[in-house]
mmCIF file of C-alpha atoms in Angstrom:
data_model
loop_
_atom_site.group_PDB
_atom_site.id
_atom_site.type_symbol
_atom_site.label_atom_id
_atom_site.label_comp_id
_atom_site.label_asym_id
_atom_site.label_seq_id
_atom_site.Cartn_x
_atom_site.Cartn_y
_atom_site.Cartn_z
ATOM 1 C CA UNK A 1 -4.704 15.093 19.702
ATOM 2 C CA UNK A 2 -8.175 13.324 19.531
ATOM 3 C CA UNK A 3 -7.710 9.357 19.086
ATOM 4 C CA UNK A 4 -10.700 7.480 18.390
ATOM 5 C CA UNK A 5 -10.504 3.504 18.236
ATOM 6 C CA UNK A 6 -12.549 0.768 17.017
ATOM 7 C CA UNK A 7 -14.982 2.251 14.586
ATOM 8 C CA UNK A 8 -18.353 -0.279 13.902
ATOM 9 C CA UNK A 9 -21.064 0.462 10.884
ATOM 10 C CA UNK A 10 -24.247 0.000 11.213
ATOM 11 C CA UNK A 11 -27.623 1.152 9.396
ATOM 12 C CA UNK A 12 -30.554 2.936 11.480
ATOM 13 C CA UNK A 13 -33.713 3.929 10.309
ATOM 14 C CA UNK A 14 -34.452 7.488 10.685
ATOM 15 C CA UNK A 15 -38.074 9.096 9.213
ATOM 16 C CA UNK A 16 -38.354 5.755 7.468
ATOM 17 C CA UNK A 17 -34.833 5.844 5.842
ATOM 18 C CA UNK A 18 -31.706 3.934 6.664
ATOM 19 C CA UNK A 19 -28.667 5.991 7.153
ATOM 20 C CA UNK A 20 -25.328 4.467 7.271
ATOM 21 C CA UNK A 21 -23.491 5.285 11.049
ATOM 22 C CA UNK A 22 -20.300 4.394 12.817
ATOM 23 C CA UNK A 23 -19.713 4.888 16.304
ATOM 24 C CA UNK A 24 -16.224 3.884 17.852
ATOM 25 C CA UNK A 25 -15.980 2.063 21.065
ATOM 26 C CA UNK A 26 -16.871 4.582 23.782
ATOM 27 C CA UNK A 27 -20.071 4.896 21.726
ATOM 28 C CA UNK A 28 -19.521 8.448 19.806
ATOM 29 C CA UNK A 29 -20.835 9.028 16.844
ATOM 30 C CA UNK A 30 -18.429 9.794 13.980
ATOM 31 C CA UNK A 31 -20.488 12.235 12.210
ATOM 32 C CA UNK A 32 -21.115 14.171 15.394
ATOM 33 C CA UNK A 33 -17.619 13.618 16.635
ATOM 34 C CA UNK A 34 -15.820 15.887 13.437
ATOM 35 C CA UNK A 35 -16.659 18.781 14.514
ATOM 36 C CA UNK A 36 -14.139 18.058 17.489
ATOM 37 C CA UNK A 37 -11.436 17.898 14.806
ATOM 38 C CA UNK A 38 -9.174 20.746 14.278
ATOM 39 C CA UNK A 39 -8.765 22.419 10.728
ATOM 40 C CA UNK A 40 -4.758 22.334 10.483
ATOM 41 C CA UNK A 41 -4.272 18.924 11.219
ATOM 42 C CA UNK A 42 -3.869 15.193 9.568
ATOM 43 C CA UNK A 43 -6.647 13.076 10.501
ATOM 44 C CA UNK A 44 -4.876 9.183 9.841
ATOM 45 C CA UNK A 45 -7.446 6.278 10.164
ATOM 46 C CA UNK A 46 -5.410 3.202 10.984
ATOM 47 C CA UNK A 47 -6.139 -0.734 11.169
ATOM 48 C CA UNK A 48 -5.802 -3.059 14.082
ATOM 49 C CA UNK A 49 -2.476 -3.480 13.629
ATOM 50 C CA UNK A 50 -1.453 -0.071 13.383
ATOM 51 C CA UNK A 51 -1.304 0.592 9.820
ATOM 52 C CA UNK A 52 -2.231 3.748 8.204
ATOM 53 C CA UNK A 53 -5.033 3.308 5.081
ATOM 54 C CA UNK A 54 -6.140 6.727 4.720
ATOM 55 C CA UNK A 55 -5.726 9.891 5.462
ATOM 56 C CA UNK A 56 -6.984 13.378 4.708
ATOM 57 C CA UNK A 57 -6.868 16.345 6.141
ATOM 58 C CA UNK A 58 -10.485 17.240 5.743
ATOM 59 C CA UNK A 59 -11.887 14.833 8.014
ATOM 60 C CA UNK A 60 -15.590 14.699 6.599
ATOM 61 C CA UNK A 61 -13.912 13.061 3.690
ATOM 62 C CA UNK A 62 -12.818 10.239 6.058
ATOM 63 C CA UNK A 63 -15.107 6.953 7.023
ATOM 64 C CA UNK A 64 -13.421 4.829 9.484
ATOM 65 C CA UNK A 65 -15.350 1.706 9.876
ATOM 66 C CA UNK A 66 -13.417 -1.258 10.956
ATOM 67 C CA UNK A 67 -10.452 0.949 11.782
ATOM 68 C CA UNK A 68 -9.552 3.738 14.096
ATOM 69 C CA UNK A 69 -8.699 7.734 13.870
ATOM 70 C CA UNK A 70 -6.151 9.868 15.358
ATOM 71 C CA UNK A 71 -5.541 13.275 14.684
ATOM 72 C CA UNK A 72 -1.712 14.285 14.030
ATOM 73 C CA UNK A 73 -0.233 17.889 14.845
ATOM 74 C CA UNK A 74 1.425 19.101 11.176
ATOM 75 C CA UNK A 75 4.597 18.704 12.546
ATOM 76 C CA UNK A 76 4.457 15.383 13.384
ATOM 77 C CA UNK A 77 3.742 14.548 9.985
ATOM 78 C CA UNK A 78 6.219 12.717 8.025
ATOM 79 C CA UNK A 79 7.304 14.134 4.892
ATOM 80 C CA UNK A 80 7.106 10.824 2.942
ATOM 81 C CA UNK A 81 3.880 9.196 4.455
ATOM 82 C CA UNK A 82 1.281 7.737 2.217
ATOM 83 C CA UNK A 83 -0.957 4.942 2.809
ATOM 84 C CA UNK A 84 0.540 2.377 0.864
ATOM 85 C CA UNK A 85 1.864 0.222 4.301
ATOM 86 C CA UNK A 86 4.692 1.622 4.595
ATOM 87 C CA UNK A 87 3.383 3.651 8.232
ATOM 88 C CA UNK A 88 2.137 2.868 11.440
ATOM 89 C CA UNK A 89 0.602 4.803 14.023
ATOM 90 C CA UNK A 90 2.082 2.980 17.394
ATOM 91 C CA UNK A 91 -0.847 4.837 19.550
ATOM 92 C CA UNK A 92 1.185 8.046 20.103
ATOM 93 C CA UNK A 93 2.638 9.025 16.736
ATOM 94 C CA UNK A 94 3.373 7.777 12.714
ATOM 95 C CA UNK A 95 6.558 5.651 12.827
ATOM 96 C CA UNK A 96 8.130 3.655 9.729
ATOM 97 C CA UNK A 97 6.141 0.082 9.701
ATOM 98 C CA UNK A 98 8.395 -2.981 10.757
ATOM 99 C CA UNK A 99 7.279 -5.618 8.438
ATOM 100 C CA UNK A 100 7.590 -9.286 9.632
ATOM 101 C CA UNK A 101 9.970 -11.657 7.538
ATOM 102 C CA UNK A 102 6.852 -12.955 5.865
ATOM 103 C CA UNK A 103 5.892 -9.994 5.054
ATOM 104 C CA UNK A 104 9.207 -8.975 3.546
ATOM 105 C CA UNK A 105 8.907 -12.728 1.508
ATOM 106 C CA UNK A 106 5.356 -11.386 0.105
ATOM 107 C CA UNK A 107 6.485 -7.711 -0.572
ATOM 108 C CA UNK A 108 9.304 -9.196 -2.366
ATOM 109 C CA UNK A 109 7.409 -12.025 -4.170
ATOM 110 C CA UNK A 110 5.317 -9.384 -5.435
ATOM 111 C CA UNK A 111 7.718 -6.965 -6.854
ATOM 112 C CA UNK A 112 9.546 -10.518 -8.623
ATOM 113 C CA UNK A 113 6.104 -11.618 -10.400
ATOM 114 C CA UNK A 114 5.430 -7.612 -11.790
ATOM 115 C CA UNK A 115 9.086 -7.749 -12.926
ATOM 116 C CA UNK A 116 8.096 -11.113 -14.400
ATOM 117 C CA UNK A 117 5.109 -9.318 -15.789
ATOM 118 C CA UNK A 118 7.318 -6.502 -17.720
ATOM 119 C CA UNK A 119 10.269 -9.276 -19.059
ATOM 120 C CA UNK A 120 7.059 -11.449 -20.214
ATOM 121 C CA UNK A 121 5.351 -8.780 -22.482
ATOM 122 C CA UNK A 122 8.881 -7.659 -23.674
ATOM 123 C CA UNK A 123 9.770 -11.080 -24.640
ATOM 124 C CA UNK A 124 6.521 -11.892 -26.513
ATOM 125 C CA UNK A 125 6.922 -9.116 -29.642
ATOM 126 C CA UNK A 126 10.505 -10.400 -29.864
ATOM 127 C CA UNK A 127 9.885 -14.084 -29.930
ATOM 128 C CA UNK A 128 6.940 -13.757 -31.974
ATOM 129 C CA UNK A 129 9.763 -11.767 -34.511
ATOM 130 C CA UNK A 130 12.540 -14.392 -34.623
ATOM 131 C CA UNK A 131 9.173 -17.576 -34.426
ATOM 132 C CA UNK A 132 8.449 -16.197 -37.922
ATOM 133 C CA UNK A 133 11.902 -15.830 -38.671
ATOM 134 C CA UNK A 134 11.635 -11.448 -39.337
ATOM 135 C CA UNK A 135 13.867 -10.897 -36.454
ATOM 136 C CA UNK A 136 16.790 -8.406 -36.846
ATOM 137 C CA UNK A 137 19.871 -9.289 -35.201
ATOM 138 C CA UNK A 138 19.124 -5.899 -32.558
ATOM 139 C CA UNK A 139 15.890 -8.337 -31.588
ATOM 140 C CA UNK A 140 17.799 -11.408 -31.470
ATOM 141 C CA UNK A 141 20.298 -10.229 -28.986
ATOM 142 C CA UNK A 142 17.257 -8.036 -26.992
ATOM 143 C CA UNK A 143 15.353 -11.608 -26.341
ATOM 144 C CA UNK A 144 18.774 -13.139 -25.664
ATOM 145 C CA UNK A 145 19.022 -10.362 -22.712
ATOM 146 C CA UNK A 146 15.433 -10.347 -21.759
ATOM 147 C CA UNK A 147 14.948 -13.949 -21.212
ATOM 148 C CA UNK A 148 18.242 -13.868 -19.400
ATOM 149 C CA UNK A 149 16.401 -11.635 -17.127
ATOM 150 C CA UNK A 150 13.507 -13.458 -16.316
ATOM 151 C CA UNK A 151 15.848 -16.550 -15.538
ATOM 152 C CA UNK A 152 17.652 -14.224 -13.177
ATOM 153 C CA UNK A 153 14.156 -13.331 -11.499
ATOM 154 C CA UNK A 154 13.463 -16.807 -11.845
ATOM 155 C CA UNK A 155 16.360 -18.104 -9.228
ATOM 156 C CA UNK A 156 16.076 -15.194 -7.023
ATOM 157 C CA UNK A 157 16.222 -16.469 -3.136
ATOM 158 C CA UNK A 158 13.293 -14.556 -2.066
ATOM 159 C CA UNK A 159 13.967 -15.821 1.922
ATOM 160 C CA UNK A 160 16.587 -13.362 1.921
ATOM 161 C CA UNK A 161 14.104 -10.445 1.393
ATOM 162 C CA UNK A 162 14.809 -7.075 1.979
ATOM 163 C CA UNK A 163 18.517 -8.510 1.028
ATOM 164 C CA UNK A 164 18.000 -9.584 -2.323
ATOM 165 C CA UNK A 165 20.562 -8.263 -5.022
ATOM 166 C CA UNK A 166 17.988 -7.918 -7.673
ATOM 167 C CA UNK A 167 19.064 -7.992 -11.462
ATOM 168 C CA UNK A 168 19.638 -4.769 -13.235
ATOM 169 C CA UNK A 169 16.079 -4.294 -15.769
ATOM 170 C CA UNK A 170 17.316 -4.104 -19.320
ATOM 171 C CA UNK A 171 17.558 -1.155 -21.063
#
């Protein structure tokens, strides 16, 4: 397993052109460093704090300034893992990230405001409807439930994240 850590950019000028080049902390090129890579693995290029952003396994398709690489056996690969923050690399393999409780509070802010988002443009057709009185009593009772939603969003306790008993979306 090749593991390659602190990856800086910088420009050089070569036959009068600058050329874009990132060399990790021991000094090795990336470009010239690929070739080290083996064919069947995942190459993972992870943050400071662990977390895997990318990955590919075609490692030319990979640029890891301001982050780090490691290459991962196929085995070792979890079935699930993308690069949305869910993973870690802890320096020897990918493990589920732990998020912090503020974390949690932001992940689950987040999800609240786009289920905002979805009750808000639901709501609008059917107020507009029953604003200019044309509102049949199906759209009536749909606002009635939709705005009862967004209240329900509205007074979630989102301290309690990942143990929030989050309303049921309306059919």
């Amino acid at each position: 397993m090749i593991i390659m850590k602190n990856f800086t950019a910088k420009k050089v000028e070569i036959n009068g052109m600058l050329i874009g080049m990132a060399t990790d902390e021991t000094g090795a090129d990336w470009y010239e460093s690929q070739k080290n890579f083996a064919d069947d693995t995942l190459k993972i290029i992870f943050n400071s704090d662990g977390v895997i952003v990318s990955m590919s396994n075609d490692v030319s398709s990979l640029w890891p300034a301001g982050n780090s690489v490691a290459e991962i056996a196929p085995d070792a690969v979890p079935d699930n893992l993308d690069i949305n923050g869910g993973w870690a690399f802890d320096g020897k393999k990918i493990i589920a990230r732990e998020y912090t409780t503020a974390e949690l509070v932001e992940l689950a802010k987040n999800k609240r405001d786009a289920l905002m988002a979805v009750a808000t443009a639901a709501i609008a057709p059917l107020q507009d409807a029953v604003d200019i009185a044309d509102a049949s009593d199906d759209e009536q009772e749909s606002l009635t439930v939709w705005k009862k939603y967004r209240v329900s969003l509205n007074r979630l306790d989102l301290s309690l994240a990942p143990d929030i008993d989050w309303p049921l979306l309306p059919e």
